Short mmCIF file of C-alpha atoms in Angstrom, two decimals:
data_model
loop_
_atom_site.label_atom_id
_atom_site.label_comp_id
_atom_site.label_asym_id
_atom_site.label_seq_id
_atom_site.Cartn_x
_atom_site.Cartn_y
_atom_site.Cartn_z
CA MET A 9 116.69 183.73 53.38
CA LYS A 10 119.07 180.26 52.05
CA ASP A 11 118.44 178.24 54.89
CA LYS A 12 114.08 179.07 54.52
CA LEU A 13 114.79 177.98 51.14
CA GLU A 14 116.12 174.61 52.12
CA GLN A 15 113.65 173.90 54.92
CA LEU A 16 110.63 174.58 52.94
CA LYS A 17 112.18 172.31 50.27
CA ALA A 18 112.76 169.20 53.09
CA ARG A 19 109.26 169.97 54.41
CA LEU A 20 107.72 169.72 51.23
CA GLY A 21 109.37 166.36 50.63
CA GLU A 22 107.75 165.31 53.82
CA GLU A 23 104.53 165.94 53.04
CA LEU A 24 104.53 164.60 49.52
CA SER A 25 105.26 161.49 50.85
CA ALA A 26 102.75 161.60 53.34
CA ALA A 27 99.57 162.71 51.11
CA ALA A 28 97.73 159.74 50.29
CA ASP A 29 94.78 161.04 48.17
CA GLY A 30 94.10 163.78 45.60
CA LYS A 31 92.27 166.37 48.18
CA THR A 32 95.51 166.32 50.39
CA LEU A 33 97.51 167.06 47.59
CA GLU A 34 95.78 169.97 46.54
CA GLU A 35 95.71 171.63 49.78
CA LEU A 36 99.32 171.05 49.83
CA ARG A 37 99.81 172.65 46.32
CA VAL A 38 98.14 175.83 47.58
CA SER A 39 99.30 175.53 50.71
CA TYR A 40 103.04 176.38 49.12
CA LEU A 41 102.24 177.62 45.36
CA GLY A 42 99.01 179.48 46.27
CA LYS A 43 98.87 183.47 46.25
CA LYS A 44 99.44 183.13 50.18
CA GLY A 45 101.70 179.92 49.97
CA SER A 46 104.89 179.88 51.26
CA ILE A 47 107.06 179.56 48.64
CA THR A 48 105.11 183.02 46.96
CA ASP A 49 105.64 184.34 50.82
CA LEU A 50 109.32 183.65 50.87
CA LEU A 51 109.38 187.02 48.30
CA LYS A 52 108.38 189.32 51.11
CA GLY A 53 111.76 188.89 52.93
CA MET A 54 113.53 190.53 49.63
CA LYS A 55 112.89 193.89 50.84
CA SER A 56 116.23 193.89 53.13
CA LEU A 57 118.50 192.43 50.53
CA SER A 58 120.68 194.43 48.07
CA ASN A 59 119.52 194.43 44.37
CA GLU A 60 122.31 191.75 43.45
CA ALA A 61 121.08 189.49 46.41
CA LYS A 62 117.39 190.22 45.42
CA LYS A 63 117.87 188.73 41.80
CA GLU A 64 120.19 185.60 43.31
CA PHE A 65 117.35 185.10 45.65
CA GLY A 66 114.31 185.86 43.46
CA GLN A 67 116.29 182.81 41.19
CA GLN A 68 116.40 180.52 43.48
CA VAL A 69 112.43 180.98 44.67
CA ASN A 70 111.61 180.61 40.87
CA ALA A 71 113.65 177.41 40.48
CA LEU A 72 111.80 176.03 43.95
CA LYS A 73 108.43 176.89 42.94
CA GLN A 74 109.37 174.81 39.23
CA GLU A 75 110.57 172.42 41.31
CA ALA A 76 107.73 171.92 43.88
CA ALA A 77 105.12 172.49 41.08
CA GLN A 78 107.01 169.22 38.96
CA ARG A 79 106.97 167.02 42.29
CA ILE A 80 103.41 167.98 43.05
CA ALA A 81 102.76 166.50 39.44
CA GLN A 82 105.06 163.91 39.56
CA ARG A 83 103.25 162.76 42.96
CA ALA A 84 99.65 163.18 41.72
CA GLU A 85 100.89 160.53 39.03
CA GLU A 86 102.25 158.03 41.40
CA LEU A 87 98.71 158.41 43.46
CA LYS A 88 96.67 157.76 40.69
CA GLN A 89 98.72 154.53 39.66
CA LEU A 90 97.85 153.25 43.11
CA GLU A 91 94.33 153.74 42.73
CA ILE A 92 94.82 151.67 39.43
CA GLN A 93 96.39 149.14 41.22
CA ARG A 94 94.10 148.89 44.04
CA GLU A 95 91.44 148.53 42.02
CA ILE A 96 93.09 145.93 39.90
CA ASP A 97 94.23 144.12 43.23
CA SER A 98 90.60 144.31 44.69
CA THR A 99 89.22 142.66 41.14
CA PRO A 100 88.35 138.53 42.10
CA ALA A 101 90.26 136.79 40.21
CA PHE A 102 89.14 135.37 36.22
CA ASP A 103 89.54 132.13 35.32
CA LEU A 104 89.70 131.81 32.22
CA THR A 105 88.64 127.90 32.31
CA ILE A 106 85.10 128.48 33.86
CA PRO A 107 82.75 127.96 30.92
CA THR A 108 80.51 131.01 29.84
CA LYS A 109 76.64 131.37 29.03
CA GLU A 110 76.78 131.50 25.10
CA ASP A 111 73.63 133.03 23.92
CA ARG A 112 73.64 132.62 19.96
CA GLY A 113 71.57 134.42 17.08
CA SER A 114 69.51 132.75 15.35
CA TYR A 115 67.95 132.98 12.15
CA HIS A 116 64.75 134.91 11.18
CA PRO A 117 61.96 132.40 10.37
CA ILE A 118 61.25 133.83 6.90
CA THR A 119 65.04 133.29 6.22
CA LEU A 120 64.68 129.56 6.78
CA VAL A 121 61.63 129.22 5.11
CA GLN A 122 63.18 130.67 1.93
CA ARG A 123 66.33 128.71 2.37
CA GLU A 124 64.52 125.71 2.46
CA CYS A 125 62.06 126.62 -0.76
CA GLU A 126 65.43 127.50 -3.01
CA ARG A 127 66.82 124.05 -1.59
CA ILE A 128 63.73 122.21 -2.67
CA PHE A 129 63.09 124.16 -6.01
CA THR A 130 66.81 123.68 -6.67
CA THR A 131 66.20 119.96 -6.77
CA MET A 132 63.41 120.35 -9.04
CA GLY A 133 65.76 122.48 -11.83
CA PHE A 134 64.82 125.58 -10.80
CA ASN A 135 67.76 128.66 -11.08
CA VAL A 136 67.59 130.84 -7.85
CA GLU A 137 67.56 134.94 -9.27
CA ASP A 138 67.85 138.01 -7.91
CA TYR A 139 66.99 141.61 -8.92
CA PRO A 140 66.38 144.82 -7.46
CA GLU A 141 63.36 145.37 -4.78
CA VAL A 142 62.04 148.44 -7.52
CA VAL A 143 61.45 147.14 -10.96
CA THR A 144 58.97 148.23 -13.73
CA ASP A 145 55.85 145.68 -14.93
CA TYR A 146 58.09 145.23 -18.27
CA LYS A 147 61.53 144.83 -16.43
CA LYS A 148 59.50 142.13 -14.49
CA TYR A 149 57.35 140.29 -17.07
CA GLY A 150 58.97 141.26 -20.26
CA LYS A 151 62.04 140.08 -22.03
CA GLN A 152 64.35 140.25 -19.30
CA LEU A 153 62.03 137.35 -17.94
CA MET A 154 62.95 135.28 -20.26
CA GLU A 155 66.31 136.63 -21.58
CA ASN A 156 68.04 132.97 -20.83
CA GLY A 157 66.32 131.19 -23.78
CA MET A 158 64.65 127.92 -23.60
CA PRO A 159 63.43 125.80 -21.20
CA ILE A 160 63.00 128.48 -18.18
CA ARG A 161 62.86 127.11 -14.98
CA ALA A 162 63.54 130.06 -12.10
CA ILE A 163 62.25 131.40 -8.72
CA PHE A 164 62.72 135.35 -7.91
CA PRO A 165 62.90 135.61 -3.83
CA GLY A 166 62.69 139.20 -2.09
CA ARG A 167 60.99 141.79 -0.33
CA CYS A 168 57.84 143.42 -1.32
CA PHE A 169 55.46 146.69 -0.12
CA ARG A 170 52.13 147.43 -0.22
CA ASN A 171 50.05 150.43 0.89
CA GLU A 172 47.39 148.13 3.15
CA ALA A 173 45.77 148.49 6.66
CA THR A 174 47.74 145.91 9.05
CA ASP A 175 46.17 143.11 10.53
CA ALA A 176 46.61 139.21 11.89
CA THR A 177 47.42 138.29 8.13
CA HIS A 178 48.34 141.19 6.09
CA GLU A 179 51.45 143.43 6.49
CA ASN A 180 53.05 146.67 4.13
CA THR A 181 56.01 144.86 4.19
CA PHE A 182 56.29 141.16 3.36
CA PHE A 183 58.54 138.34 1.68
CA GLN A 184 57.84 136.59 -1.69
CA MET A 185 58.94 134.06 -4.09
CA GLU A 186 58.34 134.58 -7.72
CA GLY A 187 58.63 131.81 -9.84
CA VAL A 188 58.12 130.55 -13.67
CA MET A 189 58.28 127.65 -15.89
CA VAL A 190 58.06 127.84 -19.39
CA ASP A 191 58.65 124.62 -21.57
CA LYS A 192 56.72 122.73 -24.20
CA ASP A 193 53.41 121.05 -22.88
CA ILE A 194 53.40 122.87 -19.70
CA SER A 195 49.73 122.64 -18.16
CA ILE A 196 47.88 123.67 -14.85
CA SER A 197 48.91 120.24 -13.59
CA ASN A 198 52.33 120.69 -14.01
CA LEU A 199 51.65 123.70 -11.88
CA ILE A 200 49.75 121.93 -8.94
CA TYR A 201 52.32 119.08 -9.04
CA PHE A 202 55.30 121.30 -8.18
CA MET A 203 53.61 123.60 -5.72
CA LYS A 204 52.34 120.50 -4.03
CA THR A 205 55.84 118.85 -3.73
CA MET A 206 57.36 122.25 -2.58
CA LEU A 207 54.85 122.34 0.14
CA SER A 208 55.13 118.68 1.12
CA GLU A 209 58.74 119.15 1.64
CA VAL A 210 58.30 122.06 3.77
CA PHE A 211 56.15 120.99 6.02
CA GLN A 212 57.03 117.02 6.09
CA LYS A 213 53.66 115.59 5.07
CA ASP A 214 50.75 115.83 2.12
CA VAL A 215 49.58 119.50 2.44
CA LYS A 216 45.51 120.07 0.81
CA VAL A 217 45.81 122.86 -1.48
CA ARG A 218 42.76 124.02 -3.79
CA LEU A 219 42.77 126.70 -6.89
CA ARG A 220 40.22 129.04 -6.85
CA PRO A 221 39.77 131.63 -10.05
CA GLY A 222 41.28 134.79 -10.06
CA PHE A 223 42.32 137.52 -12.08
CA PHE A 224 46.03 138.74 -12.73
CA PRO A 225 46.86 141.07 -15.76
CA PHE A 226 50.12 138.73 -16.55
CA VAL A 227 48.62 135.22 -16.40
CA GLU A 228 45.36 133.49 -18.29
CA PRO A 229 43.59 131.67 -16.42
CA GLY A 230 44.84 133.07 -13.26
CA PHE A 231 43.94 131.50 -9.71
CA GLU A 232 44.42 131.84 -6.16
CA LEU A 233 45.98 128.47 -4.66
CA ASP A 234 45.31 128.50 -1.02
CA ILE A 235 46.59 126.31 1.78
CA SER A 236 44.39 124.42 4.39
CA CYS A 237 45.57 126.29 7.45
CA LEU A 238 47.71 124.47 9.63
CA ILE A 239 47.45 126.39 12.98
CA CYS A 240 44.19 125.78 13.09
CA GLY A 241 43.75 121.96 11.71
CA GLY A 242 42.00 123.61 8.87
CA GLU A 243 38.42 122.69 11.00
CA THR A 244 37.53 125.45 13.28
CA GLY A 245 39.33 128.16 11.66
CA CYS A 246 41.26 131.24 13.36
CA PRO A 247 41.93 134.98 13.10
CA SER A 248 45.07 133.79 11.11
CA CYS A 249 43.35 132.33 8.11
CA ASN A 250 40.01 134.86 8.98
CA HIS A 251 37.88 131.64 10.24
CA SER A 252 37.65 130.08 6.92
CA GLY A 253 39.96 127.14 7.20
CA TRP A 254 42.24 128.18 4.00
CA LEU A 255 44.96 130.65 3.99
CA GLU A 256 45.59 132.70 0.63
CA LEU A 257 49.36 131.49 -0.16
CA CYS A 258 50.01 131.87 -3.88
CA PRO A 259 48.31 133.70 -6.72
CA CYS A 260 49.30 131.42 -9.81
CA GLY A 261 48.29 130.92 -13.58
CA MET A 262 49.35 130.22 -16.93
CA ILE A 263 51.61 132.69 -18.44
CA HIS A 264 49.41 135.12 -20.65
CA PRO A 265 50.42 134.79 -24.31
CA GLU A 266 51.47 138.36 -25.21
CA VAL A 267 53.86 138.27 -22.28
CA LEU A 268 55.50 134.82 -23.83
CA LYS A 269 55.70 137.23 -27.45
CA GLU A 270 57.27 139.82 -25.57
CA GLY A 271 59.69 137.80 -24.10
CA GLY A 272 60.53 136.39 -27.88
CA ILE A 273 58.61 133.07 -27.37
CA ASP A 274 56.30 131.36 -29.27
CA PRO A 275 53.03 131.02 -27.50
CA GLU A 276 52.07 128.16 -30.27
CA LYS A 277 55.16 126.01 -29.55
CA TYR A 278 55.92 126.91 -26.01
CA THR A 279 53.31 127.33 -22.86
CA GLY A 280 54.48 127.89 -18.87
CA PHE A 281 52.90 129.26 -15.56
CA ALA A 282 54.08 131.92 -13.12
CA PHE A 283 53.45 132.31 -9.31
CA GLY A 284 54.09 134.31 -6.47
CA LEU A 285 54.29 132.26 -3.23
CA GLY A 286 54.07 134.01 -0.09
CA LEU A 287 57.31 133.49 2.10
CA THR A 288 56.22 135.35 4.87
CA ARG A 289 52.49 133.19 5.10
CA LEU A 290 54.59 130.01 4.41
CA ALA A 291 56.52 131.05 7.89
CA MET A 292 53.63 131.85 9.61
CA MET A 293 52.43 128.10 8.92
CA LYS A 294 55.53 126.05 9.44
CA TYR A 295 56.50 127.86 13.03
CA GLY A 296 52.70 128.44 13.60
CA ILE A 297 52.83 132.14 13.97
CA LYS A 298 49.71 133.54 14.67
CA ASP A 299 50.28 137.17 13.58
CA ILE A 300 52.31 138.00 11.01
CA ARG A 301 53.06 141.57 12.61
CA ASP A 302 55.37 139.50 14.94
CA LEU A 303 58.02 139.21 12.02
CA ASN A 304 58.55 142.54 11.81
CA SER A 305 58.27 143.44 15.38
CA GLY A 306 62.09 142.99 15.88
CA SER A 307 60.82 141.28 19.16
CA LEU A 308 63.51 139.07 20.63
CA LYS A 309 61.19 136.81 22.69
CA VAL A 310 59.40 135.99 19.20
CA MET A 311 62.27 135.62 17.52
CA SER A 312 64.40 133.78 19.57
CA GLN A 313 62.19 130.55 19.44
CA PHE A 314 63.58 129.77 15.75
CA THR A 315 67.25 127.99 15.76
CA ASP A 316 69.17 126.66 13.05
CA ASP A 317 72.67 125.39 12.98
CA LYS A 318 73.09 125.68 9.24
#
């Protein structure tokens, strides 16, 4: 019986060395350790042994089973490592010196326009202020607007929301830049000057603007400031300007005296103007974007046209 144990151990070692894949190894495990396996089969020959011999032989068989299980597991790990090494050896060498294509992202066109407007207004003495996206009318037009003292020059860029049917020139989410200037002897002429200066800087050329009367509760008088459509040239008209040649860009006007009073400012001494510059439409004009919905589409094909190294 002892000879059979030694023979099985020797044969197991030879077959383990020859096993070259997981399938062969599994078949080997079943042939030795399965219910009808060679090692399990050794126990059948114990009937003719004495009780003392049975105990000793049983211990030897169990020791062989444990050794076989360990050696099979060890061989499985070896085969796994060999397979990993084969994959590594078969992989083409990677040359770190070869230049790789670098796909760089770009700023959103509205971000580019906003930063440009902030830079221009800053050079004209305006402060860039921040505020929450959701505010009350009183917060927006009351004392918080005037809390920095006189004179006031400030812009407030941010995102706006409205319930509106969308088309080529209207969206439910857009970006706007509120602005305000309050000082002595401020007039509509100041409003027109600052807006024309800003637009000419953005487009790097003289831009035609026009004022139309418009009602806004916090200004009196109120205006719609339109810009000549730069997509069609303002001549033929296009869907972006509703075929009018003009694009509504900036509701504006002289700040209502009651608003100044709410801010603790004497309207007999000070006057001011306020505006709401449409950054989204400004971006459309600057980059020739015909449909406002493209800006919120997340389309890489559209957005990849705009690059900036700043």
